[in-house]
PDB file of C-alpha atoms and ligand atoms in Angstrom:
ATOM      1  CA  UNK A   1      91.842  74.958  90.543  1.00 97.00           C
ATOM      2  CA  UNK A   2      92.701  76.931  87.440  1.00 97.00           C
ATOM      3  CA  UNK A   3      94.989  74.859  85.200  1.00 98.00           C
ATOM      4  CA  UNK A   4      96.949  76.800  82.588  1.00 98.00           C
ATOM      5  CA  UNK A   5      98.983  74.635  80.198  1.00 98.00           C
ATOM      6  CA  UNK A   6     101.477  76.625  78.140  1.00 98.00           C
ATOM      7  CA  UNK A   7     103.072  75.184  74.998  1.00 98.00           C
ATOM      8  CA  UNK A   8     106.591  75.971  76.284  1.00 98.00           C
ATOM      9  CA  UNK A   9     108.387  76.347  79.611  1.00 98.00           C
ATOM     10  CA  UNK A  10     109.335  79.909  78.606  1.00 98.00           C
ATOM     11  CA  UNK A  11     105.647  80.774  78.223  1.00 98.00           C
ATOM     12  CA  UNK A  12     104.801  79.198  81.578  1.00 98.00           C
ATOM     13  CA  UNK A  13     107.612  81.067  83.321  1.00 98.00           C
ATOM     14  CA  UNK A  14     106.556  84.397  81.802  1.00 98.00           C
ATOM     15  CA  UNK A  15     102.928  83.789  82.789  1.00 97.00           C
ATOM     16  CA  UNK A  16     103.938  83.093  86.393  1.00 98.00           C
ATOM     17  CA  UNK A  17     106.087  86.237  86.537  1.00 98.00           C
ATOM     18  CA  UNK A  18     103.207  88.290  85.090  1.00 97.00           C
ATOM     19  CA  UNK A  19     100.843  87.053  87.781  1.00 97.00           C
ATOM     20  CA  UNK A  20     103.238  88.265  90.470  1.00 98.00           C
ATOM     21  CA  UNK A  21     103.777  91.561  88.630  1.00 98.00           C
ATOM     22  CA  UNK A  22     100.002  92.070  88.295  1.00 97.00           C
ATOM     23  CA  UNK A  23      99.590  91.697  92.039  1.00 98.00           C
ATOM     24  CA  UNK A  24     102.477  94.085  92.750  1.00 98.00           C
ATOM     25  CA  UNK A  25     101.073  96.605  90.253  1.00 98.00           C
ATOM     26  CA  UNK A  26      97.754  96.555  92.094  1.00 98.00           C
ATOM     27  CA  UNK A  27      99.272  96.296  95.593  1.00 98.00           C
ATOM     28  CA  UNK A  28     102.989  97.123  95.770  1.00 98.00           C
ATOM     29  CA  UNK A  29     102.985  96.308  99.493  1.00 98.00           C
ATOM     30  CA  UNK A  30     101.555  92.814  99.077  1.00 98.00           C
ATOM     31  CA  UNK A  31     102.909  89.952 101.174  1.00 98.00           C
ATOM     32  CA  UNK A  32     104.507  87.318  98.942  1.00 98.00           C
ATOM     33  CA  UNK A  33     105.362  83.742  99.834  1.00 98.00           C
ATOM     34  CA  UNK A  34     108.437  82.798  97.800  1.00 99.00           C
ATOM     35  CA  UNK A  35     110.095  79.562  96.709  1.00 98.00           C
ATOM     36  CA  UNK A  36     113.595  78.607  95.569  1.00 98.00           C
ATOM     37  CA  UNK A  37     114.962  75.881  93.282  1.00 97.00           C
ATOM     38  CA  UNK A  38     115.739  75.651  89.599  1.00 97.00           C
ATOM     39  CA  UNK A  39     112.153  76.299  88.460  1.00 98.00           C
ATOM     40  CA  UNK A  40     112.086  79.729  90.098  1.00 98.00           C
ATOM     41  CA  UNK A  41     115.348  81.119  88.727  1.00 98.00           C
ATOM     42  CA  UNK A  42     113.871  82.184  85.347  1.00 98.00           C
ATOM     43  CA  UNK A  43     110.702  83.447  87.078  1.00 98.00           C
ATOM     44  CA  UNK A  44     112.735  85.836  89.199  1.00 98.00           C
ATOM     45  CA  UNK A  45     114.746  86.940  86.143  1.00 98.00           C
ATOM     46  CA  UNK A  46     111.477  87.665  84.301  1.00 98.00           C
ATOM     47  CA  UNK A  47     110.073  89.546  87.288  1.00 98.00           C
ATOM     48  CA  UNK A  48     113.211  91.699  87.465  1.00 98.00           C
ATOM     49  CA  UNK A  49     112.692  92.532  83.760  1.00 98.00           C
ATOM     50  CA  UNK A  50     109.028  93.428  84.351  1.00 98.00           C
ATOM     51  CA  UNK A  51     110.014  95.770  87.190  1.00 98.00           C
ATOM     52  CA  UNK A  52     112.707  97.340  84.965  1.00 98.00           C
ATOM     53  CA  UNK A  53     110.057  97.874  82.259  1.00 98.00           C
ATOM     54  CA  UNK A  54     107.922  99.733  84.799  1.00 98.00           C
ATOM     55  CA  UNK A  55     105.097  97.164  85.002  1.00 97.00           C
ATOM     56  CA  UNK A  56     105.196  97.228  88.809  1.00 97.00           C
ATOM     57  CA  UNK A  57     107.331  98.251  91.764  1.00 97.00           C
ATOM     58  CA  UNK A  58     109.626  95.632  93.201  1.00 98.00           C
ATOM     59  CA  UNK A  59     110.852  97.236  96.411  1.00 98.00           C
ATOM     60  CA  UNK A  60     107.766  97.571  98.568  1.00 98.00           C
ATOM     61  CA  UNK A  61     106.602  93.984  99.054  1.00 98.00           C
ATOM     62  CA  UNK A  62     107.155  91.919 102.153  1.00 98.00           C
ATOM     63  CA  UNK A  63     108.208  88.315 101.581  1.00 99.00           C
ATOM     64  CA  UNK A  64     108.388  85.032 103.446  1.00 99.00           C
ATOM     65  CA  UNK A  65     110.292  82.151 101.901  1.00 99.00           C
ATOM     66  CA  UNK A  66     109.108  78.605 102.243  1.00 98.00           C
ATOM     67  CA  UNK A  67     112.245  77.071 103.624  1.00 98.00           C
ATOM     68  CA  UNK A  68     115.937  77.019 104.492  1.00 98.00           C
ATOM     69  CA  UNK A  69     118.428  74.197 104.926  1.00 98.00           C
ATOM     70  CA  UNK A  70     119.198  73.292 108.518  1.00 98.00           C
ATOM     71  CA  UNK A  71     122.797  74.085 109.395  1.00 97.00           C
ATOM     72  CA  UNK A  72     123.487  76.620 106.640  1.00 96.00           C
ATOM     73  CA  UNK A  73     124.060  80.233 107.664  1.00 96.00           C
ATOM     74  CA  UNK A  74     122.548  83.098 105.671  1.00 97.00           C
ATOM     75  CA  UNK A  75     125.863  83.778 103.929  1.00 96.00           C
ATOM     76  CA  UNK A  76     126.507  80.178 102.834  1.00 96.00           C
ATOM     77  CA  UNK A  77     126.504  80.258  99.005  1.00 95.00           C
ATOM     78  CA  UNK A  78     124.028  77.352  98.807  1.00 96.00           C
ATOM     79  CA  UNK A  79     121.688  78.733 101.458  1.00 97.00           C
ATOM     80  CA  UNK A  80     118.291  79.933 100.335  1.00 98.00           C
ATOM     81  CA  UNK A  81     119.049  83.305 101.953  1.00 98.00           C
ATOM     82  CA  UNK A  82     121.929  83.621  99.515  1.00 98.00           C
ATOM     83  CA  UNK A  83     119.847  82.290  96.599  1.00 98.00           C
ATOM     84  CA  UNK A  84     117.161  84.918  97.162  1.00 98.00           C
ATOM     85  CA  UNK A  85     119.642  87.779  97.335  1.00 98.00           C
ATOM     86  CA  UNK A  86     121.415  86.511  94.209  1.00 98.00           C
ATOM     87  CA  UNK A  87     118.317  85.814  92.101  1.00 98.00           C
ATOM     88  CA  UNK A  88     115.887  88.521  93.227  1.00 98.00           C
ATOM     89  CA  UNK A  89     116.369  90.789  96.206  1.00 98.00           C
ATOM     90  CA  UNK A  90     119.640  92.500  95.247  1.00 98.00           C
ATOM     91  CA  UNK A  91     118.444  93.333  91.727  1.00 98.00           C
ATOM     92  CA  UNK A  92     115.173  94.773  93.007  1.00 98.00           C
ATOM     93  CA  UNK A  93     116.788  96.674  95.871  1.00 98.00           C
ATOM     94  CA  UNK A  94     114.175  95.389  98.281  1.00 98.00           C
ATOM     95  CA  UNK A  95     115.142  96.363 101.847  1.00 98.00           C
ATOM     96  CA  UNK A  96     116.387  93.348 103.835  1.00 98.00           C
ATOM     97  CA  UNK A  97     113.957  94.137 106.675  1.00 98.00           C
ATOM     98  CA  UNK A  98     111.059  93.331 104.323  1.00 98.00           C
ATOM     99  CA  UNK A  99     112.352  89.872 103.392  1.00 98.00           C
ATOM    100  CA  UNK A 100     112.133  86.852 105.657  1.00 98.00           C
ATOM    101  CA  UNK A 101     113.485  83.326 105.570  1.00 98.00           C
ATOM    102  CA  UNK A 102     113.638  80.862 108.420  1.00 98.00           C
ATOM    103  CA  UNK A 103     117.072  80.770 110.073  1.00 98.00           C
ATOM    104  CA  UNK A 104     118.417  77.282 109.392  1.00 98.00           C
ATOM    105  CA  UNK A 105     121.293  77.864 111.799  1.00 98.00           C
ATOM    106  CA  UNK A 106     119.158  78.988 114.744  1.00 98.00           C
ATOM    107  CA  UNK A 107     120.286  77.322 118.004  1.00 98.00           C
ATOM    108  CA  UNK A 108     116.665  76.407 118.845  1.00 98.00           C
ATOM    109  CA  UNK A 109     114.935  75.385 115.603  1.00 98.00           C
ATOM    110  CA  UNK A 110     111.553  74.745 117.239  1.00 98.00           C
ATOM    111  CA  UNK A 111     111.553  78.277 118.669  1.00 98.00           C
ATOM    112  CA  UNK A 112     112.657  79.649 115.292  1.00 98.00           C
ATOM    113  CA  UNK A 113     109.744  77.839 113.620  1.00 98.00           C
ATOM    114  CA  UNK A 114     107.265  79.397 116.052  1.00 98.00           C
ATOM    115  CA  UNK A 115     108.832  82.814 115.603  1.00 98.00           C
ATOM    116  CA  UNK A 116     108.489  82.457 111.806  1.00 98.00           C
ATOM    117  CA  UNK A 117     104.795  81.567 112.050  1.00 98.00           C
ATOM    118  CA  UNK A 118     104.250  84.564 114.349  1.00 98.00           C
ATOM    119  CA  UNK A 119     105.984  86.893 111.903  1.00 98.00           C
ATOM    120  CA  UNK A 120     103.782  85.742 109.019  1.00 98.00           C
ATOM    121  CA  UNK A 121     100.697  86.324 111.158  1.00 98.00           C
ATOM    122  CA  UNK A 122     101.961  89.756 112.255  1.00 98.00           C
ATOM    123  CA  UNK A 123     102.409  90.735 108.590  1.00 98.00           C
ATOM    124  CA  UNK A 124      98.727  89.954 108.029  1.00 98.00           C
ATOM    125  CA  UNK A 125      99.263  86.584 106.312  1.00 98.00           C
ATOM    126  CA  UNK A 126     100.461  85.788 102.810  1.00 98.00           C
ATOM    127  CA  UNK A 127      98.577  87.260  99.842  1.00 98.00           C
ATOM    128  CA  UNK A 128     100.183  85.120  97.139  1.00 98.00           C
ATOM    129  CA  UNK A 129     102.218  81.978  97.783  1.00 98.00           C
ATOM    130  CA  UNK A 130     104.483  80.917  94.926  1.00 98.00           C
ATOM    131  CA  UNK A 131     105.203  77.177  94.877  1.00 98.00           C
ATOM    132  CA  UNK A 132     107.325  74.760  92.908  1.00 98.00           C
ATOM    133  CA  UNK A 133     106.751  71.034  93.231  1.00 98.00           C
ATOM    134  CA  UNK A 134     109.134  68.178  93.917  1.00 97.00           C
ATOM    135  CA  UNK A 135     109.140  65.134  91.636  1.00 97.00           C
ATOM    136  CA  UNK A 136     107.651  63.260  94.623  1.00 97.00           C
ATOM    137  CA  UNK A 137     104.864  65.823  95.079  1.00 98.00           C
ATOM    138  CA  UNK A 138     106.445  67.820  97.920  1.00 98.00           C
ATOM    139  CA  UNK A 139     105.659  71.510  98.385  1.00 98.00           C
ATOM    140  CA  UNK A 140     108.091  73.526 100.429  1.00 98.00           C
ATOM    141  CA  UNK A 141     110.019  70.638 101.940  1.00 98.00           C
ATOM    142  CA  UNK A 142     106.897  68.842 103.083  1.00 98.00           C
ATOM    143  CA  UNK A 143     107.846  65.392 101.911  1.00 98.00           C
ATOM    144  CA  UNK A 144     105.314  62.597 101.338  1.00 98.00           C
ATOM    145  CA  UNK A 145     103.778  61.500 104.679  1.00 98.00           C
ATOM    146  CA  UNK A 146     103.903  65.090 106.031  1.00 98.00           C
ATOM    147  CA  UNK A 147     100.829  66.017 108.021  1.00 98.00           C
ATOM    148  CA  UNK A 148      98.452  67.924 105.774  1.00 98.00           C
ATOM    149  CA  UNK A 149      97.836  70.255 108.759  1.00 98.00           C
ATOM    150  CA  UNK A 150     101.521  70.799 109.603  1.00 98.00           C
ATOM    151  CA  UNK A 151     103.049  74.150 110.576  1.00 98.00           C
ATOM    152  CA  UNK A 152     106.636  75.372 110.180  1.00 98.00           C
ATOM    153  CA  UNK A 153     109.062  72.765 111.515  1.00 98.00           C
ATOM    154  CA  UNK A 154     112.147  70.705 110.720  1.00 98.00           C
ATOM    155  CA  UNK A 155     111.674  67.986 108.098  1.00 98.00           C
ATOM    156  CA  UNK A 156     114.062  65.250 107.048  1.00 98.00           C
ATOM    157  CA  UNK A 157     114.516  65.289 103.286  1.00 98.00           C
ATOM    158  CA  UNK A 158     113.958  62.109 101.299  1.00 97.00           C
ATOM    159  CA  UNK A 159     116.945  60.551  99.579  1.00 97.00           C
ATOM    160  CA  UNK A 160     115.498  61.540  96.191  1.00 96.00           C
ATOM    161  CA  UNK A 161     115.186  65.195  97.266  1.00 96.00           C
ATOM    162  CA  UNK A 162     118.754  65.233  98.593  1.00 96.00           C
ATOM    163  CA  UNK A 163     119.918  63.782  95.266  1.00 95.00           C
ATOM    164  CA  UNK A 164     117.881  66.365  93.297  1.00 94.00           C
ATOM    165  CA  UNK A 165     119.409  69.184  95.378  1.00 95.00           C
ATOM    166  CA  UNK A 166     122.950  67.866  94.919  1.00 95.00           C
ATOM    167  CA  UNK A 167     123.247  69.667  91.564  1.00 94.00           C
ATOM    168  CA  UNK A 168     123.404  73.011  93.394  1.00 93.00           C
ATOM    169  CA  UNK A 169     126.381  71.946  95.568  1.00 94.00           C
ATOM    170  CA  UNK A 170     130.048  71.520  94.682  1.00 93.00           C
ATOM    171  CA  UNK A 171     131.320  68.018  94.033  1.00 93.00           C
ATOM    172  CA  UNK A 172     132.087  66.264  97.317  1.00 92.00           C
ATOM    173  CA  UNK A 173     130.280  68.924  99.361  1.00 92.00           C
ATOM    174  CA  UNK A 174     127.795  67.622 101.945  1.00 93.00           C
ATOM    175  CA  UNK A 175     124.176  68.212 100.896  1.00 95.00           C
ATOM    176  CA  UNK A 176     121.910  69.058 103.849  1.00 97.00           C
ATOM    177  CA  UNK A 177     119.440  66.344 104.827  1.00 98.00           C
ATOM    178  CA  UNK A 178     117.148  68.525 106.953  1.00 98.00           C
ATOM    179  CA  UNK A 179     115.235  71.713 106.213  1.00 98.00           C
ATOM    180  CA  UNK A 180     113.183  74.151 108.242  1.00 98.00           C
ATOM    181  CA  UNK A 181     110.037  74.481 106.150  1.00 98.00           C
ATOM    182  CA  UNK A 182     106.664  76.142 106.314  1.00 98.00           C
ATOM    183  CA  UNK A 183     104.080  73.462 106.983  1.00 98.00           C
ATOM    184  CA  UNK A 184     101.292  72.442 104.661  1.00 98.00           C
ATOM    185  CA  UNK A 185      98.809  74.186 106.957  1.00 98.00           C
ATOM    186  CA  UNK A 186     100.942  77.332 106.726  1.00 98.00           C
ATOM    187  CA  UNK A 187     100.893  77.183 102.911  1.00 98.00           C
ATOM    188  CA  UNK A 188      97.133  76.564 102.905  1.00 98.00           C
ATOM    189  CA  UNK A 189      96.580  79.767 104.919  1.00 98.00           C
ATOM    190  CA  UNK A 190      97.804  81.896 101.980  1.00 98.00           C
ATOM    191  CA  UNK A 191      94.988  83.785 100.269  1.00 98.00           C
ATOM    192  CA  UNK A 192      96.109  82.776  96.769  1.00 98.00           C
ATOM    193  CA  UNK A 193      98.489  80.086  95.535  1.00 98.00           C
ATOM    194  CA  UNK A 194     100.437  79.960  92.286  1.00 98.00           C
ATOM    195  CA  UNK A 195     102.213  76.681  91.544  1.00 98.00           C
ATOM    196  CA  UNK A 196     104.627  76.533  88.635  1.00 98.00           C
ATOM    197  CA  UNK A 197     105.838  73.220  87.199  1.00 98.00           C
ATOM    198  CA  UNK A 198     108.018  72.817  84.127  1.00 98.00           C
ATOM    199  CA  UNK A 199     109.614  69.793  82.487  1.00 98.00           C
ATOM    200  CA  UNK A 200     108.792  66.118  82.104  1.00 98.00           C
ATOM    201  CA  UNK A 201     110.311  65.291  85.497  1.00 98.00           C
ATOM    202  CA  UNK A 202     107.308  66.932  87.171  1.00 98.00           C
ATOM    203  CA  UNK A 203     104.576  65.216  85.103  1.00 98.00           C
ATOM    204  CA  UNK A 204     103.708  62.498  87.642  1.00 98.00           C
ATOM    205  CA  UNK A 205     103.658  64.965  90.560  1.00 98.00           C
ATOM    206  CA  UNK A 206     101.468  67.422  88.643  1.00 98.00           C
ATOM    207  CA  UNK A 207      98.946  64.702  87.811  1.00 98.00           C
ATOM    208  CA  UNK A 208      98.912  63.571  91.451  1.00 98.00           C
ATOM    209  CA  UNK A 209      98.458  67.128  92.619  1.00 98.00           C
ATOM    210  CA  UNK A 210      95.594  68.078  90.306  1.00 98.00           C
ATOM    211  CA  UNK A 211      93.791  64.798  89.661  1.00 98.00           C
ATOM    212  CA  UNK A 212      94.954  62.287  92.270  1.00 98.00           C
ATOM    213  CA  UNK A 213      93.353  61.539  95.598  1.00 98.00           C
ATOM    214  CA  UNK A 214      94.006  64.080  98.362  1.00 98.00           C
ATOM    215  CA  UNK A 215      96.661  62.244 100.296  1.00 98.00           C
ATOM    216  CA  UNK A 216      99.829  62.794 102.307  1.00 98.00           C
ATOM    217  CA  UNK A 217     101.438  60.459  99.750  1.00 98.00           C
ATOM    218  CA  UNK A 218     101.382  63.472  97.388  1.00 98.00           C
ATOM    219  CA  UNK A 219     101.456  66.532  99.672  1.00 98.00           C
ATOM    220  CA  UNK A 220     100.636  68.955  96.827  1.00 98.00           C
ATOM    221  CA  UNK A 221      97.274  67.202  96.382  1.00 98.00           C
ATOM    222  CA  UNK A 222      95.974  69.137  99.424  1.00 98.00           C
ATOM    223  CA  UNK A 223      95.849  72.174  97.127  1.00 98.00           C
ATOM    224  CA  UNK A 224      92.619  70.685  95.736  1.00 98.00           C
ATOM    225  CA  UNK A 225      91.062  71.878  99.023  1.00 98.00           C
ATOM    226  CA  UNK A 226      92.237  75.495  98.599  1.00 98.00           C
ATOM    227  CA  UNK A 227      89.747  77.949  97.094  1.00 98.00           C
ATOM    228  CA  UNK A 228      92.229  79.948  94.989  1.00 98.00           C
ATOM    229  CA  UNK A 229      94.959  77.953  93.252  1.00 98.00           C
ATOM    230  CA  UNK A 230      96.430  78.534  89.806  1.00 98.00           C
ATOM    231  CA  UNK A 231      98.606  75.779  88.354  1.00 98.00           C
ATOM    232  CA  UNK A 232     100.834  77.105  85.573  1.00 98.00           C
ATOM    233  CA  UNK A 233     102.752  74.426  83.689  1.00 98.00           C
ATOM    234  CA  UNK A 234     104.245  73.590  80.333  1.00 98.00           C
ATOM    235  CA  UNK A 235     103.107  70.707  78.096  1.00 98.00           C
ATOM    236  CA  UNK A 236     105.896  68.440  79.362  1.00 98.00           C
ATOM    237  CA  UNK A 237     104.825  68.828  83.000  1.00 98.00           C
ATOM    238  CA  UNK A 238     101.157  68.406  81.966  1.00 98.00           C
ATOM    239  CA  UNK A 239     101.825  65.156  80.078  1.00 98.00           C
ATOM    240  CA  UNK A 240     100.277  62.811  82.685  1.00 98.00           C
ATOM    241  CA  UNK A 241      97.083  64.827  83.237  1.00 98.00           C
ATOM    242  CA  UNK A 242      93.990  62.934  82.098  1.00 98.00           C
ATOM    243  CA  UNK A 243      91.700  65.926  81.475  1.00 98.00           C
ATOM    244  CA  UNK A 244      94.009  68.013  79.298  1.00 98.00           C
ATOM    245  CA  UNK A 245      91.345  68.421  76.606  1.00 97.00           C
ATOM    246  CA  UNK A 246      89.082  70.111  79.117  1.00 97.00           C
ATOM    247  CA  UNK A 247      91.794  72.381  80.554  1.00 97.00           C
ATOM    248  CA  UNK A 248      92.844  73.424  77.047  1.00 96.00           C
ATOM    249  CA  UNK A 249      89.244  74.102  76.041  1.00 96.00           C
ATOM    250  CA  UNK A 250      88.808  76.489  78.946  1.00 95.00           C
ATOM    251  CA  UNK A 251      92.290  78.047  78.649  1.00 96.00           C
ATOM    252  CA  UNK A 252      93.742  77.441  75.159  1.00 96.00           C
ATOM    253  CA  UNK A 253      97.564  77.547  75.290  1.00 95.00           C
ATOM    254  CA  UNK A 254      97.323  78.644  78.919  1.00 96.00           C
ATOM    255  CA  UNK A 255      95.375  81.824  78.113  1.00 94.00           C
ATOM    256  CA  UNK A 256      93.794  83.348  81.197  1.00 84.00           C
ATOM    257  CA  UNK A 257      90.496  84.359  79.650  1.00 61.00           C
ATOM    258  CA  UNK A 258      88.437  82.907  76.826  1.00 52.00           C
ATOM    259  CA  UNK A 259      85.106  84.534  77.627  1.00 54.00           C
ATOM    260  CA  UNK A 260      84.015  81.316  79.335  1.00 53.00           C
ATOM    261  CA  UNK A 261      83.905  80.937  83.109  1.00 54.00           C
ATOM    262  CA  UNK A 262      87.049  79.177  84.411  1.00 49.00           C
TER     263      UNK A 262
HETATM  264  C1  LIG B   1     112.181  75.173  97.606  1.00 64.95           C
HETATM  265  C2  LIG B   1     110.899  74.496  97.451  1.00 64.95           C
HETATM  266  C3  LIG B   1     110.819  73.149  96.803  1.00 64.95           C
HETATM  267  C4  LIG B   1     111.066  73.231  95.302  1.00 64.95           C
HETATM  268  C5  LIG B   1     110.995  71.855  94.677  1.00 64.95           C
HETATM  269  C6  LIG B   1     111.275  71.889  93.191  1.00 64.95           C
HETATM  270  O1  LIG B   1     111.996  76.432  98.227  1.00 64.95           O
HETATM  271  O2  LIG B   1     109.916  75.017  97.865  1.00 64.95           O
HETATM  272  O3  LIG B   1     109.549  72.603  97.044  1.00 64.95           O
HETATM  273  O4  LIG B   1     110.089  74.057  94.719  1.00 64.95           O
HETATM  274  O5  LIG B   1     111.918  71.012  95.310  1.00 64.95           O
HETATM  275  O6  LIG B   1     112.595  72.269  92.980  1.00 64.95           O
HETATM  276  P1  LIG B   1     113.157  72.542  91.491  1.00 64.95           P
HETATM  277  O7  LIG B   1     112.463  73.760  91.022  1.00 64.95           O
HETATM  278  O8  LIG B   1     114.624  72.750  91.682  1.00 64.95           O
HETATM  279  O9  LIG B   1     112.802  71.341  90.701  1.00 64.95           O
END
């Protein structure tokens, strides 16, 4: 795992956006796995800027999002369909047929989950999966105790995740308690993984992910078994890591290359 610790969250966000832009510059038709949540909003804004500056094209990729709330239609303002249009797809002008999210309002959610897996496979699999991390170590909405081999399915959200998501909903509005999410096995099939974590609230999860035992108690820890993972974080999110000296020796201030092997 490559661990890049940036002095600031702005630096970490920019570095994550640049990694996506580098891939799209090399392969505009790459298949991206995308995430939502507060961490990703500035990443998508930075990526839109990079496309506007001509660093890469932003209208040829195919994308598959990690998850959608069960019960929310694609036009619900708090749905992840809506989030993706608002924060990325509309600004890039990416054709809707190239973007995919699971349908949280499908009448048969098990069939929808299978259909989603089949679509990812038909697209040739995911080249780069972008991930955030929950304070409890979840990736996608694979909460602690999720099978480390799971595929796309409905998961019940933990109380702490529901509370964390409440900030995106209006006061008094019901916050969904179920999500249709790619499984951990689905995420692990991606050829490359980029996990971004910013802020002190993620410090414990980041330490569990990178240095803890591989365990369903911290679902992100399975990423230790993936051959191509980059963790980009800021100093606040890195605060509980034990081997920071080493990571900063290899990649000072989150720099990609120092002339030493990673
Ligand atoms: C959402 C997703 C989640 C979030 C995580 C962190 O698509 O994949 O795993 O990445 O809940 O959310 P924020 O960034 O809001 O802290």
